[in-house]
PDB file of C-alpha atoms in Angstrom:
ATOM      1  CA  MET A   1      94.827  89.180 120.924  1.00  0.00           C
ATOM      2  CA  ARG A   2      95.187  89.356 117.148  1.00  0.00           C
ATOM      3  CA  GLY A   3      92.721  86.482 116.749  1.00  0.00           C
ATOM      4  CA  TRP A   4      90.217  88.233 119.025  1.00  0.00           C
ATOM      5  CA  LEU A   5      90.568  91.481 117.057  1.00  0.00           C
ATOM      6  CA  ARG A   6      90.051  89.657 113.757  1.00  0.00           C
ATOM      7  CA  ARG A   7      86.894  88.010 115.077  1.00  0.00           C
ATOM      8  CA  ARG A   8      85.594  91.356 116.351  1.00  0.00           C
ATOM      9  CA  ALA A   9      86.315  92.964 112.989  1.00  0.00           C
ATOM     10  CA  LEU A  10      84.508  90.164 111.134  1.00  0.00           C
ATOM     11  CA  ARG A  11      81.452  90.477 113.386  1.00  0.00           C
ATOM     12  CA  THR A  12      81.477  94.240 112.798  1.00  0.00           C
ATOM     13  CA  VAL A  13      81.508  93.798 109.012  1.00  0.00           C
ATOM     14  CA  HIS A  14      78.529  91.419 109.221  1.00  0.00           C
ATOM     15  CA  GLU A  15      76.679  93.724 111.630  1.00  0.00           C
ATOM     16  CA  PHE A  16      76.980  96.749 109.338  1.00  0.00           C
ATOM     17  CA  ARG A  17      76.484  94.644 106.173  1.00  0.00           C
ATOM     18  CA  THR A  18      79.248  96.708 104.630  1.00  0.00           C
ATOM     19  CA  ARG A  19      80.785  96.097 101.197  1.00  0.00           C
ATOM     20  CA  LEU A  20      84.505  96.028 101.909  1.00  0.00           C
ATOM     21  CA  ALA A  21      87.032  95.413  99.162  1.00  0.00           C
ATOM     22  CA  ARG A  22      89.582  92.735  99.991  1.00  0.00           C
ATOM     23  CA  TYR A  23      92.217  95.310  99.110  1.00  0.00           C
ATOM     24  CA  GLN A  24      91.295  97.386 102.185  1.00  0.00           C
ATOM     25  CA  LEU A  25      92.220  94.542 104.520  1.00  0.00           C
ATOM     26  CA  GLN A  26      95.641  93.781 103.076  1.00  0.00           C
ATOM     27  CA  HIS A  27      98.865  95.136 104.545  1.00  0.00           C
ATOM     28  CA  ARG A  28      99.948  98.540 103.228  1.00  0.00           C
ATOM     29  CA  ARG A  29     103.311  97.091 102.121  1.00  0.00           C
ATOM     30  CA  HIS A  30     101.449  95.491  99.180  1.00  0.00           C
ATOM     31  CA  THR A  31     100.336  98.948  98.061  1.00  0.00           C
ATOM     32  CA  HIS A  32     103.882 100.209  98.529  1.00  0.00           C
ATOM     33  CA  GLN A  33     105.235  97.430  96.313  1.00  0.00           C
ATOM     34  CA  SER A  34     102.553  97.968  93.659  1.00  0.00           C
ATOM     35  CA  LEU A  35     103.333 101.678  93.379  1.00  0.00           C
ATOM     36  CA  ASN A  36     107.099 101.136  93.386  1.00  0.00           C
ATOM     37  CA  HIS A  37     106.786  98.725  90.457  1.00  0.00           C
ATOM     38  CA  ASP A  38     104.190 100.778  88.583  1.00  0.00           C
ATOM     39  CA  PRO A  39     105.442 101.708  85.073  1.00  0.00           C
ATOM     40  CA  VAL A  40     103.939 105.221  85.244  1.00  0.00           C
ATOM     41  CA  VAL A  41     105.650 105.899  88.574  1.00  0.00           C
ATOM     42  CA  ASN A  42     108.914 104.454  87.226  1.00  0.00           C
ATOM     43  CA  ALA A  43     108.722 106.765  84.203  1.00  0.00           C
ATOM     44  CA  ALA A  44     108.062 109.735  86.500  1.00  0.00           C
ATOM     45  CA  VAL A  45     111.067 108.772  88.625  1.00  0.00           C
ATOM     46  CA  ALA A  46     113.338 108.656  85.582  1.00  0.00           C
ATOM     47  CA  GLU A  47     112.014 111.992  84.294  1.00  0.00           C
ATOM     48  CA  HIS A  48     112.399 113.708  87.671  1.00  0.00           C
ATOM     49  CA  ALA A  49     115.940 112.374  88.073  1.00  0.00           C
ATOM     50  CA  ARG A  50     116.811 113.687  84.600  1.00  0.00           C
ATOM     51  CA  THR A  51     115.264 117.161  84.938  1.00  0.00           C
ATOM     52  CA  ALA A  52     116.387 117.745  88.536  1.00  0.00           C
ATOM     53  CA  GLY A  53     119.848 116.262  88.043  1.00  0.00           C
ATOM     54  CA  LEU A  54     119.436 113.885  90.986  1.00  0.00           C
ATOM     55  CA  PRO A  55     120.503 110.263  91.425  1.00  0.00           C
ATOM     56  CA  GLU A  56     117.622 107.864  90.831  1.00  0.00           C
ATOM     57  CA  ALA A  57     118.144 106.319  94.296  1.00  0.00           C
ATOM     58  CA  GLU A  58     117.460 109.707  95.898  1.00  0.00           C
ATOM     59  CA  VAL A  59     114.308 110.166  93.819  1.00  0.00           C
ATOM     60  CA  ARG A  60     113.202 106.662  94.858  1.00  0.00           C
ATOM     61  CA  ARG A  61     113.543 107.658  98.509  1.00  0.00           C
ATOM     62  CA  ARG A  62     111.321 110.659  97.814  1.00  0.00           C
ATOM     63  CA  VAL A  63     108.727 108.373  96.218  1.00  0.00           C
ATOM     64  CA  ASP A  64     108.865 106.138  99.312  1.00  0.00           C
ATOM     65  CA  ASP A  65     108.159 109.208 101.467  1.00  0.00           C
ATOM     66  CA  TYR A  66     105.198 110.169  99.267  1.00  0.00           C
ATOM     67  CA  ILE A  67     103.755 106.663  99.477  1.00  0.00           C
ATOM     68  CA  ALA A  68     104.132 106.568 103.272  1.00  0.00           C
ATOM     69  CA  GLU A  69     102.429 109.962 103.474  1.00  0.00           C
ATOM     70  CA  ILE A  70      99.503 109.097 101.191  1.00  0.00           C
ATOM     71  CA  VAL A  71      98.615 105.469 101.918  1.00  0.00           C
ATOM     72  CA  PRO A  72      96.319 104.792 104.930  1.00  0.00           C
ATOM     73  CA  HIS A  73      96.236 101.818 107.298  1.00  0.00           C
ATOM     74  CA  PHE A  74      92.502 101.086 107.430  1.00  0.00           C
ATOM     75  CA  SER A  75      91.092  99.475 110.580  1.00  0.00           C
ATOM     76  CA  VAL A  76      87.547  98.072 110.614  1.00  0.00           C
ATOM     77  CA  LEU A  77      87.250  98.498 114.378  1.00  0.00           C
ATOM     78  CA  SER A  78      88.614 102.040 114.309  1.00  0.00           C
ATOM     79  CA  TYR A  79      86.174 103.126 111.601  1.00  0.00           C
ATOM     80  CA  TYR A  80      83.029 101.351 112.810  1.00  0.00           C
ATOM     81  CA  ARG A  81      83.507 101.185 116.576  1.00  0.00           C
ATOM     82  CA  ILE A  82      85.152 104.557 117.174  1.00  0.00           C
ATOM     83  CA  GLY A  83      84.526 106.709 114.111  1.00  0.00           C
ATOM     84  CA  TYR A  84      80.908 105.657 113.609  1.00  0.00           C
ATOM     85  CA  ASN A  85      79.935 106.254 117.249  1.00  0.00           C
ATOM     86  CA  LEU A  86      81.638 109.662 117.302  1.00  0.00           C
ATOM     87  CA  ALA A  87      79.885 110.578 114.041  1.00  0.00           C
ATOM     88  CA  LYS A  88      76.567 109.390 115.463  1.00  0.00           C
ATOM     89  CA  ILE A  89      76.927 111.669 118.487  1.00  0.00           C
ATOM     90  CA  PHE A  90      78.083 114.614 116.375  1.00  0.00           C
ATOM     91  CA  VAL A  91      75.444 114.295 113.660  1.00  0.00           C
ATOM     92  CA  ASN A  92      72.476 113.760 115.988  1.00  0.00           C
ATOM     93  CA  LEU A  93      73.624 116.628 118.179  1.00  0.00           C
ATOM     94  CA  LEU A  94      73.580 119.091 115.272  1.00  0.00           C
ATOM     95  CA  TYR A  95      71.029 117.656 112.825  1.00  0.00           C
ATOM     96  CA  LYS A  96      67.814 115.755 112.472  1.00  0.00           C
ATOM     97  CA  VAL A  97      68.810 113.069 109.980  1.00  0.00           C
ATOM     98  CA  SER A  98      66.204 111.763 107.555  1.00  0.00           C
ATOM     99  CA  VAL A  99      66.435 109.663 104.386  1.00  0.00           C
ATOM    100  CA  ASP A 100      63.936 110.610 101.690  1.00  0.00           C
ATOM    101  CA  TYR A 101      64.651 107.663  99.415  1.00  0.00           C
ATOM    102  CA  GLN A 102      66.962 104.672  99.474  1.00  0.00           C
ATOM    103  CA  ASP A 103      66.631 101.780  97.047  1.00  0.00           C
ATOM    104  CA  GLU A 104      68.344  99.092  99.122  1.00  0.00           C
ATOM    105  CA  ALA A 105      66.999  96.301  96.924  1.00  0.00           C
ATOM    106  CA  SER A 106      68.775  97.712  93.865  1.00  0.00           C
ATOM    107  CA  LEU A 107      72.019  98.078  95.793  1.00  0.00           C
ATOM    108  CA  GLU A 108      71.794  94.485  96.962  1.00  0.00           C
ATOM    109  CA  ARG A 109      71.414  93.303  93.362  1.00  0.00           C
ATOM    110  CA  LEU A 110      74.608  95.006  92.216  1.00  0.00           C
ATOM    111  CA  PRO A 111      77.403  92.555  91.359  1.00  0.00           C
ATOM    112  CA  LYS A 112      80.374  92.747  93.725  1.00  0.00           C
ATOM    113  CA  GLY A 113      82.700  93.934  90.972  1.00  0.00           C
ATOM    114  CA  ASP A 114      80.516  96.827  89.771  1.00  0.00           C
ATOM    115  CA  VAL A 115      81.543 100.428  90.350  1.00  0.00           C
ATOM    116  CA  VAL A 116      79.392 102.487  92.734  1.00  0.00           C
ATOM    117  CA  VAL A 117      79.833 106.268  92.671  1.00  0.00           C
ATOM    118  CA  TYR A 118      78.193 108.556  95.248  1.00  0.00           C
ATOM    119  CA  LEU A 119      77.696 112.234  94.388  1.00  0.00           C
ATOM    120  CA  MET A 120      77.309 114.758  97.201  1.00  0.00           C
ATOM    121  CA  ASN A 121      76.720 118.484  97.397  1.00  0.00           C
ATOM    122  CA  HIS A 122      79.536 120.009  99.439  1.00  0.00           C
ATOM    123  CA  ARG A 123      78.187 122.632 101.861  1.00  0.00           C
ATOM    124  CA  SER A 124      80.643 122.267 104.749  1.00  0.00           C
ATOM    125  CA  ASN A 125      83.264 119.929 106.202  1.00  0.00           C
ATOM    126  CA  ALA A 126      80.490 118.379 108.289  1.00  0.00           C
ATOM    127  CA  ASP A 127      79.209 116.810 105.049  1.00  0.00           C
ATOM    128  CA  TYR A 128      81.918 114.161 105.195  1.00  0.00           C
ATOM    129  CA  VAL A 129      80.897 113.101 108.691  1.00  0.00           C
ATOM    130  CA  VAL A 130      77.199 113.055 107.750  1.00  0.00           C
ATOM    131  CA  LEU A 131      77.865 111.001 104.619  1.00  0.00           C
ATOM    132  CA  ALA A 132      79.994 108.456 106.465  1.00  0.00           C
ATOM    133  CA  TYR A 133      77.321 108.117 109.161  1.00  0.00           C
ATOM    134  CA  VAL A 134      74.389 107.770 106.744  1.00  0.00           C
ATOM    135  CA  LEU A 135      76.182 105.232 104.525  1.00  0.00           C
ATOM    136  CA  ALA A 136      77.818 103.237 107.342  1.00  0.00           C
ATOM    137  CA  TYR A 137      75.291 100.408 107.061  1.00  0.00           C
ATOM    138  CA  GLY A 138      76.313  99.154 103.663  1.00  0.00           C
ATOM    139  CA  VAL A 139      79.525 100.902 102.644  1.00  0.00           C
ATOM    140  CA  HIS A 140      82.829 102.243 103.944  1.00  0.00           C
ATOM    141  CA  VAL A 141      83.813 105.696 102.691  1.00  0.00           C
ATOM    142  CA  SER A 142      87.490 106.553 102.186  1.00  0.00           C
ATOM    143  CA  TYR A 143      88.123 110.303 102.111  1.00  0.00           C
ATOM    144  CA  ALA A 144      90.878 112.425 100.634  1.00  0.00           C
ATOM    145  CA  VAL A 145      92.224 114.630 103.428  1.00  0.00           C
ATOM    146  CA  GLY A 146      94.300 117.794 103.065  1.00  0.00           C
ATOM    147  CA  GLU A 147      97.627 118.498 104.694  1.00  0.00           C
ATOM    148  CA  TRP A 148      95.930 120.407 107.539  1.00  0.00           C
ATOM    149  CA  ALA A 149      95.305 117.048 109.257  1.00  0.00           C
ATOM    150  CA  ARG A 150      98.892 115.806 109.006  1.00  0.00           C
ATOM    151  CA  ALA A 151      99.528 116.345 112.712  1.00  0.00           C
ATOM    152  CA  TRP A 152      99.594 113.815 115.528  1.00  0.00           C
ATOM    153  CA  PRO A 153      97.227 112.261 116.480  1.00  0.00           C
ATOM    154  CA  LEU A 154      94.934 113.379 113.648  1.00  0.00           C
ATOM    155  CA  GLU A 155      97.072 111.785 110.945  1.00  0.00           C
ATOM    156  CA  TYR A 156      97.047 108.405 112.677  1.00  0.00           C
ATOM    157  CA  VAL A 157      93.294 108.607 113.359  1.00  0.00           C
ATOM    158  CA  PHE A 158      92.337 109.586 109.800  1.00  0.00           C
ATOM    159  CA  LYS A 159      94.571 106.909 108.284  1.00  0.00           C
ATOM    160  CA  SER A 160      93.006 104.281 110.528  1.00  0.00           C
ATOM    161  CA  PHE A 161      89.637 105.413 109.127  1.00  0.00           C
ATOM    162  CA  GLY A 162      90.952 104.663 105.626  1.00  0.00           C
ATOM    163  CA  ALA A 163      91.531 108.293 104.582  1.00  0.00           C
ATOM    164  CA  TYR A 164      94.446 109.128 102.308  1.00  0.00           C
ATOM    165  CA  PHE A 165      96.359 112.404 102.342  1.00  0.00           C
ATOM    166  CA  ILE A 166      96.873 114.840  99.485  1.00  0.00           C
ATOM    167  CA  ARG A 167      98.898 118.029  99.073  1.00  0.00           C
ATOM    168  CA  ARG A 168      96.331 120.288  97.468  1.00  0.00           C
ATOM    169  CA  ARG A 169      98.658 122.973  96.078  1.00  0.00           C
ATOM    170  CA  PHE A 170     101.769 120.900  95.478  1.00  0.00           C
ATOM    171  CA  ARG A 171     102.369 120.782  91.710  1.00  0.00           C
ATOM    172  CA  GLU A 172     105.407 118.520  91.427  1.00  0.00           C
ATOM    173  CA  PRO A 173     104.774 116.005  88.580  1.00  0.00           C
ATOM    174  CA  LEU A 174     106.497 113.182  90.479  1.00  0.00           C
ATOM    175  CA  TYR A 175     104.174 113.569  93.465  1.00  0.00           C
ATOM    176  CA  HIS A 176     101.107 113.727  91.259  1.00  0.00           C
ATOM    177  CA  ALA A 177     102.168 110.592  89.399  1.00  0.00           C
ATOM    178  CA  VAL A 178     102.298 108.701  92.705  1.00  0.00           C
ATOM    179  CA  LEU A 179      98.983 110.159  93.908  1.00  0.00           C
ATOM    180  CA  GLU A 180      97.234 109.531  90.593  1.00  0.00           C
ATOM    181  CA  ARG A 181      98.354 105.917  90.406  1.00  0.00           C
ATOM    182  CA  TYR A 182      97.335 105.318  94.017  1.00  0.00           C
ATOM    183  CA  VAL A 183      93.800 106.614  93.344  1.00  0.00           C
ATOM    184  CA  GLN A 184      93.595 104.474  90.206  1.00  0.00           C
ATOM    185  CA  LEU A 185      94.874 101.458  92.143  1.00  0.00           C
ATOM    186  CA  ILE A 186      92.236 101.690  94.860  1.00  0.00           C
ATOM    187  CA  THR A 187      89.559 102.348  92.232  1.00  0.00           C
ATOM    188  CA  ARG A 188      90.471  99.151  90.382  1.00  0.00           C
ATOM    189  CA  SER A 189      90.632  97.302  93.716  1.00  0.00           C
ATOM    190  CA  GLY A 190      87.029  98.050  94.666  1.00  0.00           C
ATOM    191  CA  VAL A 191      87.289 100.815  97.284  1.00  0.00           C
ATOM    192  CA  THR A 192      84.065 102.863  97.474  1.00  0.00           C
ATOM    193  CA  GLN A 193      84.258 106.281  95.839  1.00  0.00           C
ATOM    194  CA  GLY A 194      82.290 109.480  96.358  1.00  0.00           C
ATOM    195  CA  ILE A 195      82.924 112.641  94.371  1.00  0.00           C
ATOM    196  CA  SER A 196      82.003 116.237  95.041  1.00  0.00           C
ATOM    197  CA  PRO A 197      81.712 117.525  91.459  1.00  0.00           C
ATOM    198  CA  LYS A 198      82.259 121.217  92.311  1.00  0.00           C
ATOM    199  CA  GLY A 199      85.297 122.927  93.697  1.00  0.00           C
ATOM    200  CA  ALA A 200      84.088 124.711  96.836  1.00  0.00           C
ATOM    201  CA  SER A 201      81.451 124.563  99.545  1.00  0.00           C
ATOM    202  CA  ARG A 202      78.187 126.497  99.122  1.00  0.00           C
ATOM    203  CA  ALA A 203      75.687 127.830 101.626  1.00  0.00           C
ATOM    204  CA  THR A 204      72.743 126.682  99.512  1.00  0.00           C
ATOM    205  CA  ALA A 205      71.688 123.255  98.346  1.00  0.00           C
ATOM    206  CA  ALA A 206      72.125 124.270  94.707  1.00  0.00           C
ATOM    207  CA  CYS A 207      74.882 122.514  92.816  1.00  0.00           C
ATOM    208  CA  GLY A 208      77.729 124.816  91.803  1.00  0.00           C
ATOM    209  CA  PRO A 209      79.808 124.788  88.627  1.00  0.00           C
ATOM    210  CA  PRO A 210      81.987 121.709  88.184  1.00  0.00           C
ATOM    211  CA  SER A 211      85.616 121.847  89.219  1.00  0.00           C
ATOM    212  CA  SER A 212      88.475 120.821  86.958  1.00  0.00           C
ATOM    213  CA  GLY A 213      90.760 120.245  89.940  1.00  0.00           C
ATOM    214  CA  CYS A 214      90.881 117.478  92.531  1.00  0.00           C
ATOM    215  CA  SER A 215      87.445 117.381  94.159  1.00  0.00           C
ATOM    216  CA  THR A 216      87.413 113.753  95.218  1.00  0.00           C
ATOM    217  CA  THR A 217      85.937 113.337  98.665  1.00  0.00           C
ATOM    218  CA  SER A 218      86.428 109.599  98.865  1.00  0.00           C
ATOM    219  CA  ALA A 219      88.366 107.216  96.787  1.00  0.00           C
ATOM    220  CA  GLY A 220      87.563 103.993  95.157  1.00  0.00           C
ATOM    221  CA  ARG A 221      85.086 101.738  93.612  1.00  0.00           C
TER     222      ARG A 221
END
């Protein structure tokens, strides 16, 4: 069964001509190990243990919980066979999708290690579905998802799509050290990234003022 699933996933990648980073296909325990041995995270652990008066082992367990909460378990078949078809139905039911310009030749000439950043104007939460649908043939988009979706089965579904979870109003430095290093890790590892440069949705197509907070809509490179 595992061999059949791997073959199906490989055929799906070739069918959609998607640029997947090797990192996205590795087991999440590798990410867990990378973050646990990260010097910035280790420094944050020591600082939190000192300021909160807690044993370092207890702080380590908290870091493990943060990593388990944040890190997804991306599935090619889940994203492209389930997510894509649901997005296709949703988008074509509500919109007439058209592409004014797309320079595919230039994208094909980009070296595999180059960074590709997609900028989008955030008008509603439907934007994320539209973007994933429009870019499906060529790229996988990994979104940052708020805590509203941390409920079964939504959490499992979003993580299988490659989305990672963030606590938007949680200001603990230890948590933000883990989150920051995770985003930097997937960026260095080649995961496609899209950024909404303003802080809130708008009813018009005009770009709003830039946000100084976390406005990442998808993570990576």
